[in-house]
Amino acid sequence: MRHLLVFADRDDAEAVAETVGEEFFSEIDPPTVVRETLAGEDDAEDAQWLVVVEDPAGAIAEEGLARLDALAEEHDGWRETE
């Protein structure tokens, strides 16, 4: 499973990635921060910053998912799951 934490600001994404890496270090690989341009948008300012949390074994329990949601919301972001 892959969780995407979506943010408008790079600093927020990097701060959350660091926190996720520290809190979930025994369950998952370190998350990555990537930039994603919105479809149809030409302005680079419209890009979103994603914290990609790979969890192929489904090791993150419901409490952990709630923590990811809370971290995202604290930084005006949200979580999506692929």
PDB file of N, CA and C in Angstrom:
ATOM      1  N   MET A   1       0.847  -1.169   0.000  1.00  0.00           N
ATOM      2  CA  MET A   1       0.000   0.000   0.000  1.00  0.00           C
ATOM      3  C   MET A   1       0.895   1.234   0.000  1.00  0.00           C
ATOM      4  N   ARG A   2       0.458   2.262  -0.655  1.00  0.00           N
ATOM      5  CA  ARG A   2       1.183   3.529  -0.711  1.00  0.00           C
ATOM      6  C   ARG A   2       0.271   4.628  -0.204  1.00  0.00           C
ATOM      7  N   HIS A   3       0.806   5.431   0.711  1.00  0.00           N
ATOM      8  CA  HIS A   3       0.080   6.579   1.239  1.00  0.00           C
ATOM      9  C   HIS A   3       0.774   7.833   0.731  1.00  0.00           C
ATOM     10  N   LEU A   4      -0.014   8.778   0.255  1.00  0.00           N
ATOM     11  CA  LEU A   4       0.504  10.046  -0.218  1.00  0.00           C
ATOM     12  C   LEU A   4      -0.010  11.141   0.704  1.00  0.00           C
ATOM     13  N   LEU A   5       0.905  11.850   1.328  1.00  0.00           N
ATOM     14  CA  LEU A   5       0.543  12.996   2.152  1.00  0.00           C
ATOM     15  C   LEU A   5       0.790  14.217   1.282  1.00  0.00           C
ATOM     16  N   VAL A   6      -0.241  14.996   1.045  1.00  0.00           N
ATOM     17  CA  VAL A   6      -0.206  16.070   0.060  1.00  0.00           C
ATOM     18  C   VAL A   6      -0.155  17.434   0.755  1.00  0.00           C
ATOM     19  N   PHE A   7       0.801  18.276   0.299  1.00  0.00           N
ATOM     20  CA  PHE A   7       0.998  19.592   0.891  1.00  0.00           C
ATOM     21  C   PHE A   7       1.226  20.637  -0.195  1.00  0.00           C
ATOM     22  N   ALA A   8       0.901  21.866   0.114  1.00  0.00           N
ATOM     23  CA  ALA A   8       1.161  22.972  -0.806  1.00  0.00           C
ATOM     24  C   ALA A   8       2.581  23.496  -0.642  1.00  0.00           C
ATOM     25  N   ASP A   9       3.183  23.272   0.514  1.00  0.00           N
ATOM     26  CA  ASP A   9       4.471  23.868   0.836  1.00  0.00           C
ATOM     27  C   ASP A   9       5.554  22.802   1.014  1.00  0.00           C
ATOM     28  N   ARG A  10       6.690  23.009   0.390  1.00  0.00           N
ATOM     29  CA  ARG A  10       7.803  22.058   0.475  1.00  0.00           C
ATOM     30  C   ARG A  10       8.290  21.889   1.912  1.00  0.00           C
ATOM     31  N   ASP A  11       8.396  22.980   2.653  1.00  0.00           N
ATOM     32  CA  ASP A  11       8.876  22.895   4.031  1.00  0.00           C
ATOM     33  C   ASP A  11       7.973  22.006   4.882  1.00  0.00           C
ATOM     34  N   ASP A  12       6.670  22.121   4.684  1.00  0.00           N
ATOM     35  CA  ASP A  12       5.732  21.267   5.417  1.00  0.00           C
ATOM     36  C   ASP A  12       5.956  19.803   5.052  1.00  0.00           C
ATOM     37  N   ALA A  13       6.103  19.524   3.762  1.00  0.00           N
ATOM     38  CA  ALA A  13       6.314  18.141   3.307  1.00  0.00           C
ATOM     39  C   ALA A  13       7.591  17.569   3.904  1.00  0.00           C
ATOM     40  N   GLU A  14       8.660  18.337   3.895  1.00  0.00           N
ATOM     41  CA  GLU A  14       9.926  17.847   4.434  1.00  0.00           C
ATOM     42  C   GLU A  14       9.857  17.632   5.942  1.00  0.00           C
ATOM     43  N   ALA A  15       9.174  18.514   6.649  1.00  0.00           N
ATOM     44  CA  ALA A  15       9.025  18.356   8.097  1.00  0.00           C
ATOM     45  C   ALA A  15       8.222  17.102   8.428  1.00  0.00           C
ATOM     46  N   VAL A  16       7.149  16.877   7.694  1.00  0.00           N
ATOM     47  CA  VAL A  16       6.316  15.691   7.940  1.00  0.00           C
ATOM     48  C   VAL A  16       7.078  14.424   7.562  1.00  0.00           C
ATOM     49  N   ALA A  17       7.814  14.445   6.464  1.00  0.00           N
ATOM     50  CA  ALA A  17       8.598  13.265   6.063  1.00  0.00           C
ATOM     51  C   ALA A  17       9.595  12.891   7.157  1.00  0.00           C
ATOM     52  N   GLU A  18      10.228  13.886   7.742  1.00  0.00           N
ATOM     53  CA  GLU A  18      11.184  13.623   8.818  1.00  0.00           C
ATOM     54  C   GLU A  18      10.480  13.009  10.029  1.00  0.00           C
ATOM     55  N   THR A  19       9.334  13.564  10.394  1.00  0.00           N
ATOM     56  CA  THR A  19       8.577  13.037  11.531  1.00  0.00           C
ATOM     57  C   THR A  19       8.101  11.616  11.272  1.00  0.00           C
ATOM     58  N   VAL A  20       7.580  11.362  10.078  1.00  0.00           N
ATOM     59  CA  VAL A  20       7.111  10.015   9.735  1.00  0.00           C
ATOM     60  C   VAL A  20       8.287   9.037   9.789  1.00  0.00           C
ATOM     61  N   GLY A  21       9.424   9.433   9.252  1.00  0.00           N
ATOM     62  CA  GLY A  21      10.598   8.569   9.291  1.00  0.00           C
ATOM     63  C   GLY A  21      11.018   8.214  10.702  1.00  0.00           C
ATOM     64  N   GLU A  22      10.945   9.185  11.604  1.00  0.00           N
ATOM     65  CA  GLU A  22      11.313   8.957  13.003  1.00  0.00           C
ATOM     66  C   GLU A  22      10.292   8.080  13.730  1.00  0.00           C
ATOM     67  N   GLU A  23       9.015   8.347  13.503  1.00  0.00           N
ATOM     68  CA  GLU A  23       7.967   7.639  14.248  1.00  0.00           C
ATOM     69  C   GLU A  23       7.688   6.236  13.728  1.00  0.00           C
ATOM     70  N   PHE A  24       7.935   6.002  12.441  1.00  0.00           N
ATOM     71  CA  PHE A  24       7.598   4.702  11.849  1.00  0.00           C
ATOM     72  C   PHE A  24       8.828   3.956  11.340  1.00  0.00           C
ATOM     73  N   PHE A  25      10.022   4.325  11.847  1.00  0.00           N
ATOM     74  CA  PHE A  25      11.269   3.786  11.313  1.00  0.00           C
ATOM     75  C   PHE A  25      11.348   2.265  11.368  1.00  0.00           C
ATOM     76  N   SER A  26      10.700   1.637  12.327  1.00  0.00           N
ATOM     77  CA  SER A  26      10.786   0.177  12.439  1.00  0.00           C
ATOM     78  C   SER A  26       9.770  -0.546  11.558  1.00  0.00           C
ATOM     79  N   GLU A  27       8.796   0.183  11.024  1.00  0.00           N
ATOM     80  CA  GLU A  27       7.726  -0.438  10.253  1.00  0.00           C
ATOM     81  C   GLU A  27       7.877  -0.264   8.740  1.00  0.00           C
ATOM     82  N   ILE A  28       8.475   0.854   8.315  1.00  0.00           N
ATOM     83  CA  ILE A  28       8.537   1.170   6.891  1.00  0.00           C
ATOM     84  C   ILE A  28       9.894   1.761   6.529  1.00  0.00           C
ATOM     85  N   ASP A  29      10.171   1.833   5.222  1.00  0.00           N
ATOM     86  CA  ASP A  29      11.357   2.532   4.736  1.00  0.00           C
ATOM     87  C   ASP A  29      11.131   4.031   4.893  1.00  0.00           C
ATOM     88  N   PRO A  30      12.201   4.813   4.916  1.00  0.00           N
ATOM     89  CA  PRO A  30      12.033   6.265   5.037  1.00  0.00           C
ATOM     90  C   PRO A  30      11.163   6.813   3.896  1.00  0.00           C
ATOM     91  N   PRO A  31      10.268   7.724   4.197  1.00  0.00           N
ATOM     92  CA  PRO A  31       9.419   8.304   3.156  1.00  0.00           C
ATOM     93  C   PRO A  31      10.238   9.226   2.253  1.00  0.00           C
ATOM     94  N   THR A  32       9.717   9.462   1.052  1.00  0.00           N
ATOM     95  CA  THR A  32      10.368  10.368   0.113  1.00  0.00           C
ATOM     96  C   THR A  32       9.465  11.574  -0.138  1.00  0.00           C
ATOM     97  N   VAL A  33      10.096  12.690  -0.492  1.00  0.00           N
ATOM     98  CA  VAL A  33       9.368  13.912  -0.825  1.00  0.00           C
ATOM     99  C   VAL A  33       9.536  14.142  -2.323  1.00  0.00           C
ATOM    100  N   VAL A  34       8.414  14.293  -3.022  1.00  0.00           N
ATOM    101  CA  VAL A  34       8.444  14.555  -4.462  1.00  0.00           C
ATOM    102  C   VAL A  34       7.504  15.702  -4.784  1.00  0.00           C
ATOM    103  N   ARG A  35       7.768  16.337  -5.901  1.00  0.00           N
ATOM    104  CA  ARG A  35       6.920  17.434  -6.353  1.00  0.00           C
ATOM    105  C   ARG A  35       6.045  16.935  -7.486  1.00  0.00           C
ATOM    106  N   GLU A  36       4.784  17.271  -7.441  1.00  0.00           N
ATOM    107  CA  GLU A  36       3.836  16.846  -8.471  1.00  0.00           C
ATOM    108  C   GLU A  36       3.100  18.065  -8.999  1.00  0.00           C
ATOM    109  N   THR A  37       3.207  18.285 -10.302  1.00  0.00           N
ATOM    110  CA  THR A  37       2.484  19.381 -10.933  1.00  0.00           C
ATOM    111  C   THR A  37       1.068  18.916 -11.224  1.00  0.00           C
ATOM    112  N   LEU A  38       0.116  19.737 -10.923  1.00  0.00           N
ATOM    113  CA  LEU A  38      -1.278  19.392 -11.169  1.00  0.00           C
ATOM    114  C   LEU A  38      -1.541  19.327 -12.662  1.00  0.00           C
ATOM    115  N   ALA A  39      -2.329  18.373 -13.072  1.00  0.00           N
ATOM    116  CA  ALA A  39      -2.664  18.220 -14.481  1.00  0.00           C
ATOM    117  C   ALA A  39      -3.310  19.485 -15.021  1.00  0.00           C
ATOM    118  N   GLY A  40      -2.807  19.952 -16.153  1.00  0.00           N
ATOM    119  CA  GLY A  40      -3.377  21.133 -16.787  1.00  0.00           C
ATOM    120  C   GLY A  40      -2.868  22.447 -16.248  1.00  0.00           C
ATOM    121  N   GLU A  41      -1.977  22.409 -15.284  1.00  0.00           N
ATOM    122  CA  GLU A  41      -1.453  23.639 -14.690  1.00  0.00           C
ATOM    123  C   GLU A  41      -0.098  23.966 -15.298  1.00  0.00           C
ATOM    124  N   ASP A  42       0.062  25.186 -15.773  1.00  0.00           N
ATOM    125  CA  ASP A  42       1.328  25.623 -16.342  1.00  0.00           C
ATOM    126  C   ASP A  42       2.193  26.348 -15.328  1.00  0.00           C
ATOM    127  N   ASP A  43       1.601  26.858 -14.301  1.00  0.00           N
ATOM    128  CA  ASP A  43       2.308  27.649 -13.306  1.00  0.00           C
ATOM    129  C   ASP A  43       2.956  26.718 -12.277  1.00  0.00           C
ATOM    130  N   ALA A  44       4.274  26.816 -12.141  1.00  0.00           N
ATOM    131  CA  ALA A  44       4.998  25.964 -11.199  1.00  0.00           C
ATOM    132  C   ALA A  44       4.539  26.181  -9.760  1.00  0.00           C
ATOM    133  N   GLU A  45       3.951  27.337  -9.480  1.00  0.00           N
ATOM    134  CA  GLU A  45       3.472  27.612  -8.133  1.00  0.00           C
ATOM    135  C   GLU A  45       2.289  26.724  -7.753  1.00  0.00           C
ATOM    136  N   ASP A  46       1.659  26.105  -8.744  1.00  0.00           N
ATOM    137  CA  ASP A  46       0.507  25.250  -8.482  1.00  0.00           C
ATOM    138  C   ASP A  46       0.901  23.806  -8.176  1.00  0.00           C
ATOM    139  N   ALA A  47       2.184  23.540  -8.124  1.00  0.00           N
ATOM    140  CA  ALA A  47       2.642  22.181  -7.842  1.00  0.00           C
ATOM    141  C   ALA A  47       2.362  21.827  -6.384  1.00  0.00           C
ATOM    142  N   GLN A  48       2.119  20.547  -6.162  1.00  0.00           N
ATOM    143  CA  GLN A  48       1.927  20.046  -4.809  1.00  0.00           C
ATOM    144  C   GLN A  48       3.171  19.274  -4.399  1.00  0.00           C
ATOM    145  N   TRP A  49       3.400  19.197  -3.123  1.00  0.00           N
ATOM    146  CA  TRP A  49       4.500  18.411  -2.578  1.00  0.00           C
ATOM    147  C   TRP A  49       3.912  17.177  -1.916  1.00  0.00           C
ATOM    148  N   LEU A  50       4.456  16.022  -2.253  1.00  0.00           N
ATOM    149  CA  LEU A  50       3.965  14.758  -1.729  1.00  0.00           C
ATOM    150  C   LEU A  50       5.006  14.103  -0.849  1.00  0.00           C
ATOM    151  N   VAL A  51       4.555  13.562   0.256  1.00  0.00           N
ATOM    152  CA  VAL A  51       5.374  12.673   1.065  1.00  0.00           C
ATOM    153  C   VAL A  51       4.863  11.278   0.735  1.00  0.00           C
ATOM    154  N   VAL A  52       5.721  10.481   0.116  1.00  0.00           N
ATOM    155  CA  VAL A  52       5.335   9.138  -0.320  1.00  0.00           C
ATOM    156  C   VAL A  52       5.755   8.151   0.767  1.00  0.00           C
ATOM    157  N   VAL A  53       4.762   7.492   1.345  1.00  0.00           N
ATOM    158  CA  VAL A  53       4.988   6.514   2.406  1.00  0.00           C
ATOM    159  C   VAL A  53       4.645   5.141   1.841  1.00  0.00           C
ATOM    160  N   GLU A  54       5.687   4.350   1.581  1.00  0.00           N
ATOM    161  CA  GLU A  54       5.495   2.997   1.049  1.00  0.00           C
ATOM    162  C   GLU A  54       5.265   2.035   2.202  1.00  0.00           C
ATOM    163  N   ASP A  55       4.179   1.285   2.126  1.00  0.00           N
ATOM    164  CA  ASP A  55       3.837   0.310   3.162  1.00  0.00           C
ATOM    165  C   ASP A  55       3.319  -0.955   2.477  1.00  0.00           C
ATOM    166  N   PRO A  56       4.195  -1.641   1.712  1.00  0.00           N
ATOM    167  CA  PRO A  56       3.727  -2.788   0.925  1.00  0.00           C
ATOM    168  C   PRO A  56       3.183  -3.940   1.765  1.00  0.00           C
ATOM    169  N   ALA A  57       3.673  -4.082   2.981  1.00  0.00           N
ATOM    170  CA  ALA A  57       3.219  -5.176   3.836  1.00  0.00           C
ATOM    171  C   ALA A  57       2.016  -4.794   4.690  1.00  0.00           C
ATOM    172  N   GLY A  58       1.573  -3.545   4.589  1.00  0.00           N
ATOM    173  CA  GLY A  58       0.452  -3.102   5.404  1.00  0.00           C
ATOM    174  C   GLY A  58       0.789  -3.070   6.880  1.00  0.00           C
ATOM    175  N   ALA A  59       2.038  -2.714   7.194  1.00  0.00           N
ATOM    176  CA  ALA A  59       2.512  -2.722   8.583  1.00  0.00           C
ATOM    177  C   ALA A  59       1.952  -1.579   9.416  1.00  0.00           C
ATOM    178  N   ILE A  60       1.494  -0.525   8.770  1.00  0.00           N
ATOM    179  CA  ILE A  60       0.963   0.604   9.524  1.00  0.00           C
ATOM    180  C   ILE A  60      -0.465   0.292   9.948  1.00  0.00           C
ATOM    181  N   ALA A  61      -0.663   0.213  11.248  1.00  0.00           N
ATOM    182  CA  ALA A  61      -1.983  -0.122  11.798  1.00  0.00           C
ATOM    183  C   ALA A  61      -2.905   1.091  11.749  1.00  0.00           C
ATOM    184  N   GLU A  62      -4.153   0.892  12.140  1.00  0.00           N
ATOM    185  CA  GLU A  62      -5.152   1.972  12.122  1.00  0.00           C
ATOM    186  C   GLU A  62      -4.697   3.193  12.929  1.00  0.00           C
ATOM    187  N   GLU A  63      -4.038   2.952  14.080  1.00  0.00           N
ATOM    188  CA  GLU A  63      -3.549   4.075  14.877  1.00  0.00           C
ATOM    189  C   GLU A  63      -2.494   4.860  14.107  1.00  0.00           C
ATOM    190  N   GLY A  64      -1.671   4.142  13.371  1.00  0.00           N
ATOM    191  CA  GLY A  64      -0.645   4.786  12.567  1.00  0.00           C
ATOM    192  C   GLY A  64      -1.241   5.605  11.442  1.00  0.00           C
ATOM    193  N   LEU A  65      -2.285   5.086  10.820  1.00  0.00           N
ATOM    194  CA  LEU A  65      -2.961   5.831   9.754  1.00  0.00           C
ATOM    195  C   LEU A  65      -3.601   7.095  10.319  1.00  0.00           C
ATOM    196  N   ALA A  66      -4.156   6.984  11.507  1.00  0.00           N
ATOM    197  CA  ALA A  66      -4.727   8.171  12.157  1.00  0.00           C
ATOM    198  C   ALA A  66      -3.631   9.191  12.438  1.00  0.00           C
ATOM    199  N   ARG A  67      -2.443   8.722  12.804  1.00  0.00           N
ATOM    200  CA  ARG A  67      -1.325   9.631  13.055  1.00  0.00           C
ATOM    201  C   ARG A  67      -0.887  10.309  11.755  1.00  0.00           C
ATOM    202  N   LEU A  68      -0.850   9.572  10.640  1.00  0.00           N
ATOM    203  CA  LEU A  68      -0.515  10.175   9.345  1.00  0.00           C
ATOM    204  C   LEU A  68      -1.536  11.258   8.992  1.00  0.00           C
ATOM    205  N   ASP A  69      -2.811  10.963   9.216  1.00  0.00           N
ATOM    206  CA  ASP A  69      -3.860  11.955   8.954  1.00  0.00           C
ATOM    207  C   ASP A  69      -3.655  13.204   9.799  1.00  0.00           C
ATOM    208  N   ALA A  70      -3.344  13.002  11.077  1.00  0.00           N
ATOM    209  CA  ALA A  70      -3.161  14.133  11.989  1.00  0.00           C
ATOM    210  C   ALA A  70      -1.951  14.976  11.581  1.00  0.00           C
ATOM    211  N   LEU A  71      -0.854  14.319  11.206  1.00  0.00           N
ATOM    212  CA  LEU A  71       0.332  15.059  10.757  1.00  0.00           C
ATOM    213  C   LEU A  71       0.016  15.887   9.518  1.00  0.00           C
ATOM    214  N   ALA A  72      -0.708  15.277   8.586  1.00  0.00           N
ATOM    215  CA  ALA A  72      -1.065  15.997   7.366  1.00  0.00           C
ATOM    216  C   ALA A  72      -1.936  17.207   7.699  1.00  0.00           C
ATOM    217  N   GLU A  73      -2.938  17.010   8.531  1.00  0.00           N
ATOM    218  CA  GLU A  73      -3.852  18.096   8.872  1.00  0.00           C
ATOM    219  C   GLU A  73      -3.154  19.221   9.635  1.00  0.00           C
ATOM    220  N   GLU A  74      -2.190  18.874  10.478  1.00  0.00           N
ATOM    221  CA  GLU A  74      -1.437  19.890  11.225  1.00  0.00           C
ATOM    222  C   GLU A  74      -0.697  20.846  10.291  1.00  0.00           C
ATOM    223  N   HIS A  75      -0.394  20.371   9.096  1.00  0.00           N
ATOM    224  CA  HIS A  75       0.362  21.166   8.121  1.00  0.00           C
ATOM    225  C   HIS A  75      -0.497  21.514   6.903  1.00  0.00           C
ATOM    226  N   ASP A  76      -1.815  21.586   7.101  1.00  0.00           N
ATOM    227  CA  ASP A  76      -2.763  21.958   6.045  1.00  0.00           C
ATOM    228  C   ASP A  76      -2.687  21.037   4.831  1.00  0.00           C
ATOM    229  N   GLY A  77      -2.500  19.761   5.075  1.00  0.00           N
ATOM    230  CA  GLY A  77      -2.462  18.775   4.000  1.00  0.00           C
ATOM    231  C   GLY A  77      -3.499  17.694   4.220  1.00  0.00           C
ATOM    232  N   TRP A  78      -3.374  16.639   3.449  1.00  0.00           N
ATOM    233  CA  TRP A  78      -4.271  15.493   3.566  1.00  0.00           C
ATOM    234  C   TRP A  78      -3.565  14.246   3.096  1.00  0.00           C
ATOM    235  N   ARG A  79      -4.180  13.080   3.399  1.00  0.00           N
ATOM    236  CA  ARG A  79      -3.637  11.780   3.008  1.00  0.00           C
ATOM    237  C   ARG A  79      -4.512  11.145   1.945  1.00  0.00           C
ATOM    238  N   GLU A  80      -3.855  10.558   0.943  1.00  0.00           N
ATOM    239  CA  GLU A  80      -4.522   9.747  -0.068  1.00  0.00           C
ATOM    240  C   GLU A  80      -3.851   8.377  -0.055  1.00  0.00           C
ATOM    241  N   THR A  81      -4.589   7.359  -0.434  1.00  0.00           N
ATOM    242  CA  THR A  81      -4.044   6.003  -0.470  1.00  0.00           C
ATOM    243  C   THR A  81      -4.167   5.454  -1.868  1.00  0.00           C
ATOM    244  N   GLU A  82      -3.083   4.811  -2.319  1.00  0.00           N
ATOM    245  CA  GLU A  82      -3.103   4.159  -3.638  1.00  0.00           C
ATOM    246  C   GLU A  82      -3.087   2.667  -3.459  1.00  0.00           C
TER     247      GLU A  82
END
